[in-house]
CSV table of C-alpha atoms in Angstrom, one decimal:
chain,number,residue,atom,x,y,z
A,604,UNK,CA,-26.2,23.9,-21.7
A,605,UNK,CA,-23.0,21.9,-22.2
A,606,UNK,CA,-19.7,23.9,-22.0
A,607,UNK,CA,-17.9,24.1,-25.4
A,608,UNK,CA,-14.7,22.1,-25.8
A,609,UNK,CA,-11.7,24.3,-25.1
A,610,UNK,CA,-8.2,23.3,-26.2
A,611,UNK,CA,-4.7,24.0,-24.8
A,612,UNK,CA,-1.4,23.1,-26.5
A,613,UNK,CA,0.8,21.4,-23.9
A,614,UNK,CA,3.4,20.6,-26.6
A,615,UNK,CA,3.6,21.9,-30.2
A,616,UNK,CA,1.6,24.4,-32.2
A,617,UNK,CA,-2.0,24.3,-33.2
A,618,UNK,CA,-4.7,26.3,-34.9
A,619,UNK,CA,-8.2,26.0,-33.4
A,620,UNK,CA,-11.3,26.2,-35.6
A,621,UNK,CA,-15.0,25.7,-35.0
A,622,UNK,CA,-15.1,21.9,-34.9
A,623,UNK,CA,-11.4,21.0,-35.4
A,624,UNK,CA,-7.9,21.7,-34.4
A,625,UNK,CA,-4.9,21.6,-36.7
A,626,UNK,CA,-1.6,20.3,-35.4
A,627,UNK,CA,1.1,22.4,-37.1
A,628,UNK,CA,3.7,19.8,-38.0
A,629,UNK,CA,7.2,20.5,-39.3
A,630,UNK,CA,10.8,19.5,-39.4
A,631,UNK,CA,13.2,20.1,-36.4
A,632,UNK,CA,16.9,19.8,-36.0
A,633,UNK,CA,18.1,17.2,-33.4
A,634,UNK,CA,21.4,18.0,-31.8
A,635,UNK,CA,24.1,15.5,-32.6
A,636,UNK,CA,22.1,13.9,-35.4
A,637,UNK,CA,22.2,14.5,-39.2
A,638,UNK,CA,18.6,13.4,-39.8
A,639,UNK,CA,15.9,15.9,-39.1
A,640,UNK,CA,13.2,15.1,-36.6
A,641,UNK,CA,9.5,16.0,-36.5
A,642,UNK,CA,7.4,18.3,-34.5
A,643,UNK,CA,5.4,16.8,-31.6
A,644,UNK,CA,2.0,18.0,-30.5
A,645,UNK,CA,0.0,17.2,-27.3
A,646,UNK,CA,-3.3,19.1,-27.0
A,647,UNK,CA,-5.6,18.7,-24.0
A,648,UNK,CA,-9.2,19.7,-23.7
A,649,UNK,CA,-11.4,20.7,-20.8
A,650,UNK,CA,-13.2,17.3,-20.8
A,651,UNK,CA,-12.5,14.9,-17.9
A,652,UNK,CA,-12.7,11.2,-18.3
A,653,UNK,CA,-12.6,8.1,-16.2
A,654,UNK,CA,-14.2,5.5,-18.5
A,655,UNK,CA,-16.2,5.4,-21.7
A,656,UNK,CA,-15.1,6.2,-25.2
A,657,UNK,CA,-13.4,9.1,-27.2
A,658,UNK,CA,-13.8,9.5,-30.9
A,659,UNK,CA,-12.2,11.8,-33.4
A,660,UNK,CA,-11.7,12.2,-37.2
A,661,UNK,CA,-8.0,12.3,-38.2
A,662,UNK,CA,-6.6,13.5,-41.5
A,663,UNK,CA,-2.8,13.7,-42.5
A,664,UNK,CA,-1.7,16.2,-45.0
A,665,UNK,CA,1.2,14.0,-45.8
A,666,UNK,CA,3.0,11.0,-44.3
A,667,UNK,CA,6.6,10.6,-43.0
A,668,UNK,CA,8.5,7.8,-41.1
A,669,UNK,CA,7.5,9.6,-37.8
A,670,UNK,CA,3.8,10.1,-38.5
A,671,UNK,CA,1.3,9.3,-35.8
A,672,UNK,CA,-2.1,10.6,-34.5
A,673,UNK,CA,-3.5,9.3,-31.2
A,674,UNK,CA,-6.4,9.8,-28.9
A,675,UNK,CA,-5.1,10.5,-25.4
A,676,UNK,CA,-7.2,8.6,-22.8
A,677,UNK,CA,-5.2,9.7,-19.8
A,678,UNK,CA,-2.8,12.6,-19.0
A,679,UNK,CA,-0.8,13.2,-15.8
A,680,UNK,CA,0.1,16.9,-15.7
A,681,UNK,CA,2.8,16.4,-13.1
A,682,UNK,CA,4.8,13.8,-15.0
A,683,UNK,CA,3.3,14.2,-18.5
A,684,UNK,CA,2.5,10.5,-18.6
A,685,UNK,CA,-0.1,9.6,-21.2
A,686,UNK,CA,-2.1,6.6,-22.4
A,687,UNK,CA,-2.6,6.7,-26.2
A,688,UNK,CA,-4.5,4.8,-28.8
A,689,UNK,CA,-4.3,5.5,-32.5
A,690,UNK,CA,-2.4,5.5,-35.8
A,691,UNK,CA,1.3,5.1,-36.2
A,692,UNK,CA,3.8,4.8,-39.1
A,693,UNK,CA,5.6,1.8,-37.6
A,694,UNK,CA,2.3,-0.2,-37.1
A,695,UNK,CA,-0.9,1.1,-38.5
A,696,UNK,CA,-2.7,0.8,-35.1
A,697,UNK,CA,-1.2,0.9,-31.6
A,698,UNK,CA,-2.2,1.2,-27.9
A,699,UNK,CA,0.7,2.5,-25.9
A,700,UNK,CA,1.6,4.6,-22.9
A,701,UNK,CA,4.4,7.0,-22.1
A,702,UNK,CA,6.1,7.5,-18.7
A,703,UNK,CA,9.9,7.8,-19.1
A,704,UNK,CA,9.7,6.0,-22.4
A,705,UNK,CA,7.1,4.4,-24.7
A,706,UNK,CA,5.6,1.1,-23.7
A,707,UNK,CA,3.7,-0.8,-26.5
A,708,UNK,CA,0.6,-2.8,-25.3
A,709,UNK,CA,-0.9,-3.8,-28.6
A,710,UNK,CA,-0.3,-3.3,-32.3
A,711,UNK,CA,-1.8,-4.3,-35.6
A,712,UNK,CA,-1.4,-3.5,-39.3
A,713,UNK,CA,1.6,-2.9,-41.5
A,714,UNK,CA,4.3,-0.3,-41.4
A,715,UNK,CA,3.9,2.7,-43.7
A,716,UNK,CA,0.2,2.0,-44.2
A,717,UNK,CA,-1.2,5.5,-43.2
A,718,UNK,CA,-2.8,7.2,-46.2
A,719,UNK,CA,-2.4,10.9,-46.7
A,720,UNK,CA,-5.6,13.0,-47.4
A,721,UNK,CA,-7.8,10.2,-46.0
A,722,UNK,CA,-10.1,10.8,-43.1
A,723,UNK,CA,-9.9,8.1,-40.4
A,724,UNK,CA,-12.6,7.9,-37.7
A,725,UNK,CA,-10.8,6.7,-34.5
A,726,UNK,CA,-12.7,5.6,-31.4
A,727,UNK,CA,-10.8,4.5,-28.3
A,728,UNK,CA,-12.6,3.1,-25.3
A,729,UNK,CA,-11.5,2.4,-21.7
A,730,UNK,CA,-13.5,0.2,-19.4
A,731,UNK,CA,-11.7,-0.8,-16.1
A,732,UNK,CA,-8.3,-1.9,-17.4
A,733,UNK,CA,-9.5,-2.9,-20.9
A,734,UNK,CA,-8.7,-0.6,-23.8
A,735,UNK,CA,-10.1,-1.1,-27.3
A,736,UNK,CA,-9.5,0.8,-30.5
A,737,UNK,CA,-11.9,1.1,-33.5
A,738,UNK,CA,-11.1,2.6,-36.9
A,739,UNK,CA,-14.0,3.5,-39.2
A,740,UNK,CA,-16.2,1.3,-37.0
A,741,UNK,CA,-14.0,-1.8,-37.1
A,742,UNK,CA,-12.4,-3.0,-33.8
A,743,UNK,CA,-8.7,-3.4,-34.6
A,744,UNK,CA,-7.2,-3.7,-31.1
A,745,UNK,CA,-8.2,-4.8,-27.6
A,746,UNK,CA,-5.9,-5.3,-24.6
A,747,UNK,CA,-6.0,-5.6,-20.8
A,748,UNK,CA,-3.6,-3.1,-19.2
A,749,UNK,CA,-1.5,-4.1,-16.2
A,750,UNK,CA,-2.8,-1.1,-14.3
A,751,UNK,CA,-5.9,1.0,-13.7
A,752,UNK,CA,-6.0,4.8,-14.3
A,753,UNK,CA,-7.7,7.6,-12.4
A,754,UNK,CA,-9.9,10.3,-13.9
A,755,UNK,CA,-8.0,12.9,-15.9
A,756,UNK,CA,-8.3,15.4,-18.8
A,757,UNK,CA,-8.0,14.0,-22.3
A,758,UNK,CA,-7.0,15.1,-25.7
A,759,UNK,CA,-5.0,14.2,-28.9
A,760,UNK,CA,-1.4,13.6,-29.7
A,761,UNK,CA,0.4,13.9,-33.0
A,762,UNK,CA,3.9,13.7,-34.6
A,763,UNK,CA,4.5,14.7,-38.1
A,764,UNK,CA,6.5,16.9,-40.6
A,765,UNK,CA,3.2,18.3,-42.1
A,766,UNK,CA,-0.1,19.2,-40.6
A,767,UNK,CA,-2.7,16.8,-39.0
A,768,UNK,CA,-6.3,17.7,-38.7
A,769,UNK,CA,-8.3,16.5,-35.7
A,770,UNK,CA,-12.0,17.0,-36.2
A,771,UNK,CA,-15.4,16.2,-34.5
A,772,UNK,CA,-13.8,15.3,-31.2
A,773,UNK,CA,-16.4,13.5,-29.0
A,774,UNK,CA,-16.1,12.3,-25.4
A,775,UNK,CA,-18.7,9.8,-24.2
A,776,UNK,CA,-18.0,9.1,-20.5
A,777,UNK,CA,-19.7,6.3,-18.5
A,778,UNK,CA,-19.7,5.7,-14.8
A,779,UNK,CA,-16.8,3.6,-13.4
A,780,UNK,CA,-17.9,0.1,-12.4
A,781,UNK,CA,-17.5,-1.7,-9.1
A,782,UNK,CA,-17.7,-5.5,-9.1
A,783,UNK,CA,-18.7,-7.1,-5.8
A,784,UNK,CA,-17.6,-10.6,-4.9
A,785,UNK,CA,-19.1,-12.2,-1.8
A,786,UNK,CA,-21.1,-15.2,-0.6
A,787,UNK,CA,-24.7,-15.1,-1.9
A,788,UNK,CA,-26.6,-15.7,1.4
A,789,UNK,CA,-27.8,-13.8,4.5
A,790,UNK,CA,-26.6,-11.6,6.0
A,791,UNK,CA,-24.2,-10.7,3.1
A,792,UNK,CA,-27.1,-10.1,0.7
A,793,UNK,CA,-28.2,-7.3,3.1
A,794,UNK,CA,-24.7,-5.9,3.2
A,795,UNK,CA,-24.8,-5.7,-0.6
A,796,UNK,CA,-28.2,-4.2,-1.0
A,797,UNK,CA,-28.4,-1.9,2.0
A,798,UNK,CA,-24.8,-0.6,2.2
A,799,UNK,CA,-22.6,-1.3,-0.8
A,800,UNK,CA,-25.2,-0.5,-3.5
A,801,UNK,CA,-26.3,2.7,-1.7
A,802,UNK,CA,-22.8,4.0,-1.2
A,803,UNK,CA,-21.8,3.2,-4.8
A,804,UNK,CA,-25.0,5.0,-6.1
A,805,UNK,CA,-24.1,8.1,-4.0
A,806,UNK,CA,-20.6,8.1,-5.4
A,807,UNK,CA,-21.9,7.7,-9.0
A,808,UNK,CA,-20.3,4.2,-9.4
A,809,UNK,CA,-22.1,1.4,-11.2
A,810,UNK,CA,-22.1,-1.7,-9.1
A,811,UNK,CA,-22.9,-5.3,-9.9
A,812,UNK,CA,-22.6,-8.9,-8.6
A,813,UNK,CA,-22.2,-11.9,-10.9
A,814,UNK,CA,-25.7,-13.2,-10.0
A,815,UNK,CA,-27.1,-10.0,-11.6
A,816,UNK,CA,-25.4,-10.7,-15.0
A,817,UNK,CA,-27.4,-12.4,-17.7
A,818,UNK,CA,-26.5,-14.3,-21.0
A,819,UNK,CA,-25.0,-17.5,-22.2
A,820,UNK,CA,-21.5,-18.8,-21.6
A,821,UNK,CA,-19.4,-19.9,-18.7
A,822,UNK,CA,-19.8,-18.1,-15.4
A,823,UNK,CA,-16.0,-18.1,-14.8
A,824,UNK,CA,-15.5,-16.3,-18.1
A,825,UNK,CA,-18.1,-13.7,-17.2
A,826,UNK,CA,-16.4,-13.2,-13.8
A,827,UNK,CA,-13.0,-12.7,-15.3
A,828,UNK,CA,-14.3,-10.4,-18.0
A,829,UNK,CA,-16.2,-8.3,-15.5
A,830,UNK,CA,-13.2,-8.0,-13.2
A,831,UNK,CA,-11.1,-6.8,-16.1
A,832,UNK,CA,-13.7,-4.2,-17.1
A,833,UNK,CA,-14.2,-2.9,-13.6
A,834,UNK,CA,-12.5,0.0,-12.0
A,835,UNK,CA,-12.9,-1.3,-8.4
A,836,UNK,CA,-13.3,-4.7,-6.8
A,837,UNK,CA,-15.2,-4.9,-3.5
A,838,UNK,CA,-14.8,-8.3,-1.7
A,839,UNK,CA,-16.5,-9.5,1.5
A,840,UNK,CA,-14.1,-12.1,2.8
A,841,UNK,CA,-16.0,-12.8,6.1
A,842,UNK,CA,-16.7,-16.5,5.4
A,843,UNK,CA,-14.0,-18.7,4.0
A,844,UNK,CA,-15.3,-19.0,0.4
A,845,UNK,CA,-13.0,-20.5,-2.3
A,846,UNK,CA,-14.8,-18.6,-5.1
A,847,UNK,CA,-14.4,-15.3,-3.4
A,848,UNK,CA,-10.7,-15.8,-2.8
A,849,UNK,CA,-10.2,-16.9,-6.4
A,850,UNK,CA,-11.7,-13.7,-7.6
A,851,UNK,CA,-9.7,-11.6,-5.2
A,852,UNK,CA,-6.5,-13.3,-6.4
A,853,UNK,CA,-7.4,-12.6,-10.0
A,854,UNK,CA,-8.1,-9.0,-9.2
A,855,UNK,CA,-4.8,-8.6,-7.4
A,856,UNK,CA,-3.0,-10.2,-10.4
A,857,UNK,CA,-4.4,-7.4,-12.6
A,858,UNK,CA,-3.4,-4.7,-10.0
A,859,UNK,CA,-7.1,-3.8,-9.5
A,860,UNK,CA,-7.9,-1.5,-6.6
A,861,UNK,CA,-9.5,-3.9,-4.2
A,862,UNK,CA,-11.6,-3.1,-1.1
A,863,UNK,CA,-11.6,-6.0,1.4
A,864,UNK,CA,-14.6,-6.1,3.8
A,865,UNK,CA,-15.1,-8.4,6.8
A,866,UNK,CA,-17.4,-8.7,9.8
A,867,UNK,CA,-15.8,-7.7,13.1
A,868,UNK,CA,-14.4,-10.8,14.7
A,869,UNK,CA,-13.5,-12.5,11.4
A,870,UNK,CA,-10.1,-14.3,11.6
A,871,UNK,CA,-8.5,-13.5,8.3
A,872,UNK,CA,-6.5,-16.2,6.4
A,873,UNK,CA,-2.7,-15.7,6.5
A,874,UNK,CA,-2.5,-14.7,2.7
A,875,UNK,CA,-4.8,-11.7,3.0
A,876,UNK,CA,-4.2,-10.7,6.6
A,877,UNK,CA,-1.5,-8.1,5.6
A,878,UNK,CA,-4.0,-6.2,3.4
A,879,UNK,CA,-5.9,-3.3,4.8
A,880,UNK,CA,-9.5,-4.5,5.5
A,881,UNK,CA,-12.6,-2.6,6.4
A,882,UNK,CA,-14.2,-4.3,9.3
A,883,UNK,CA,-17.9,-3.7,9.9
A,884,UNK,CA,-20.4,-4.3,12.6
A,885,UNK,CA,-24.0,-5.5,11.8
A,886,UNK,CA,-25.8,-2.9,13.9
A,887,UNK,CA,-27.5,0.5,13.4
A,888,UNK,CA,-24.4,2.4,14.6
A,889,UNK,CA,-22.1,0.0,12.8
A,890,UNK,CA,-23.9,0.6,9.5
A,891,UNK,CA,-23.2,4.4,9.6
A,892,UNK,CA,-19.5,3.8,10.3
A,893,UNK,CA,-19.4,1.1,7.6
A,894,UNK,CA,-20.9,3.5,5.0
A,895,UNK,CA,-18.4,6.2,5.9
A,896,UNK,CA,-15.5,3.9,5.7
A,897,UNK,CA,-16.6,2.4,2.4
A,898,UNK,CA,-17.2,5.8,0.9
A,899,UNK,CA,-13.6,6.9,1.8
A,900,UNK,CA,-12.1,3.7,0.3
A,901,UNK,CA,-14.1,4.1,-3.0
A,902,UNK,CA,-13.0,7.7,-3.4
A,903,UNK,CA,-9.4,6.7,-2.8
A,904,UNK,CA,-9.6,3.9,-5.4
A,905,UNK,CA,-11.0,6.3,-8.0
A,906,UNK,CA,-8.0,8.5,-7.6
A,907,UNK,CA,-5.5,5.7,-7.5
A,908,UNK,CA,-3.0,5.0,-10.3
A,909,UNK,CA,-2.3,1.3,-10.3
């Protein structure tokens, strides 16, 4: 039986009901300013999330110049950093993150377009470093972030002078994805099928190579899209292969956690020689050590904030 969703107010006041929480908005005095400010609410639940989608119904009692209601896709309890996607007064839709200040990644819609008393169905999805936002089933934003986030708890965020209702909160997680780039020939095919796939399955990570993808279109576009939507890149750089090094460079440009593999004895090119590389030996004993090393690297990548 699935554990019921439990909520905790990290900031602000809330009322919890059977299938909803009410953010208790209000006016606040800001020292040194004549204009009144608005209450801020950050409410976390007991659901953890790495990738997938989060949906919620949002309803504003009234609208002010500070109104916003977001899905929180990531929260760091040490620094209170968040990744948010939702509705704002300044732009109707926004994807943004907060560390020491707000950084806007994508916006759409006009200012002052939120409607009071209307119920909006928000659905925010995270796949690798790609974030998308839907409202009432219509995709309104999609952006590739310059970082990758580890697993965290999730929730909702609101700012307003009156109440905001968050209802029918639903978390639909998926396994993180690892994309493997390597030369498609022996013995590297065996490395993929007998070691990489096995370890990824054990660590509950979906794994794929581009030769396993299907559909029309340009292969290079599929490669770039899959790298953007993957949490981890695993690259075997044993042979000098231009395609592999292109894909590694693209992954590094996106700040993707990248695990470099190479057979023992491989002389690494100058550009990648400074990077930590997992060297493996093609033997029975070497396979066991290879599996242990790869498992440690995957676990470290899943916890890494890029």
